[in-house]
Amino acid sequence: MLEQVIADLEAEGLAVEALVSPLTAAGWRRPTPAEGWDIATTISHLAWTDEVAILAATDKAKWDEVVMDAINDPAGFVDTAAAEGAQVDPRLLLERWQASRPALAQVLRDFPEGGKVRWFGPPMAPASMATARLMETWAHGLDIAEALGVHVEPTDRIRHVASIGFRTRDYSFANVGLEAPAEQFRLELTSPSGDVWTFGPDDAPQAVTGSAYDFCALVTQRLHRADTDLVAVGPDADTWLDIAQCFAGPAGGGREPKRGIA
């Protein structure tokens, strides 16, 4: 499983790299939908997160320094690191990200079997860390594509994002101060290739169905619920679609609806 996730992570990184590598210096400064972040800031963040994950897996002392930065400025340390890293020549920034991706992949391959990598939340198995990096790379790739006004055709690599979105259901409730539902949900998604992906028990009384792309964009808060085709059966499943968040951190505000709320 680890090798498959890493292969998909590498492919996702290359897809995003293809968007930014032709850009002029001015192009790197195009604002993305993430408030205060341009394309350079976005790539800086992706490189920084790779590098921090490497420290978490290999150097406890330096990882502890990162944790202290987070403790001292919990609301701003991620933005600060991204902004600082974005100040260099875009060519150097791209080279930094091109180096961080394979370096992290190798660290995850070499990590002791059965061990878990330290992180800001619960420690993660190497495959889970790779999955989280894919999710973030894909989501920020959507930001970059929107900034550039281009459409990126979704691939079945987003199955990893869908899996995280399903597994973080309880976290989404807790993150907004709600008790997680006691019963499991059923999730049925149509993949970009036309397959149907299912999660949860067949006989679950509450369910969510629809496009895998829409679900993944929703749980990464790149798409407002009103702009998806997702259908909820049951009150708790309905609430989930309003609060879904598969990434760590305070509850995000998400995106404004593009076509209005029915």
Coordinates of C-alpha atoms in Angstrom, one line a residue, residues 2 5-6 15 19 34 42 47 50 80 84 115 131 139 167 169 185 194 208 210 213 223 233-234 249 252:
L2 CA 2.8 2.5 0.9
V5 CA 0.3 5.9 -2.2
I6 CA 3.8 7.2 -2.8
A15 CA 0.7 17.4 -12.1
L19 CA 1.0 24.1 -13.7
A34 CA -6.8 31.1 -0.2
T42 CA 1.3 27.9 -2.0
A47 CA 7.8 22.4 0.3
D50 CA 7.4 18.1 3.1
T80 CA 4.5 32.9 8.3
E84 CA 8.9 33.7 4.2
G115 CA 6.4 2.8 13.4
T131 CA -1.9 10.1 1.9
A139 CA -6.2 20.6 -2.7
R167 CA -12.2 8.7 8.1
R169 CA -16.1 12.4 9.9
F185 CA -22.5 6.2 7.7
G194 CA -16.9 5.9 -13.6
V208 CA -24.0 10.4 1.4
G210 CA -22.6 11.7 -5.3
Y213 CA -14.6 14.9 -7.0
L223 CA -16.1 23.8 -2.9
V233 CA -29.9 10.7 3.7
G234 CA -30.4 11.3 7.4
G249 CA -6.6 22.9 12.3
G252 CA -12.3 26.6 8.2

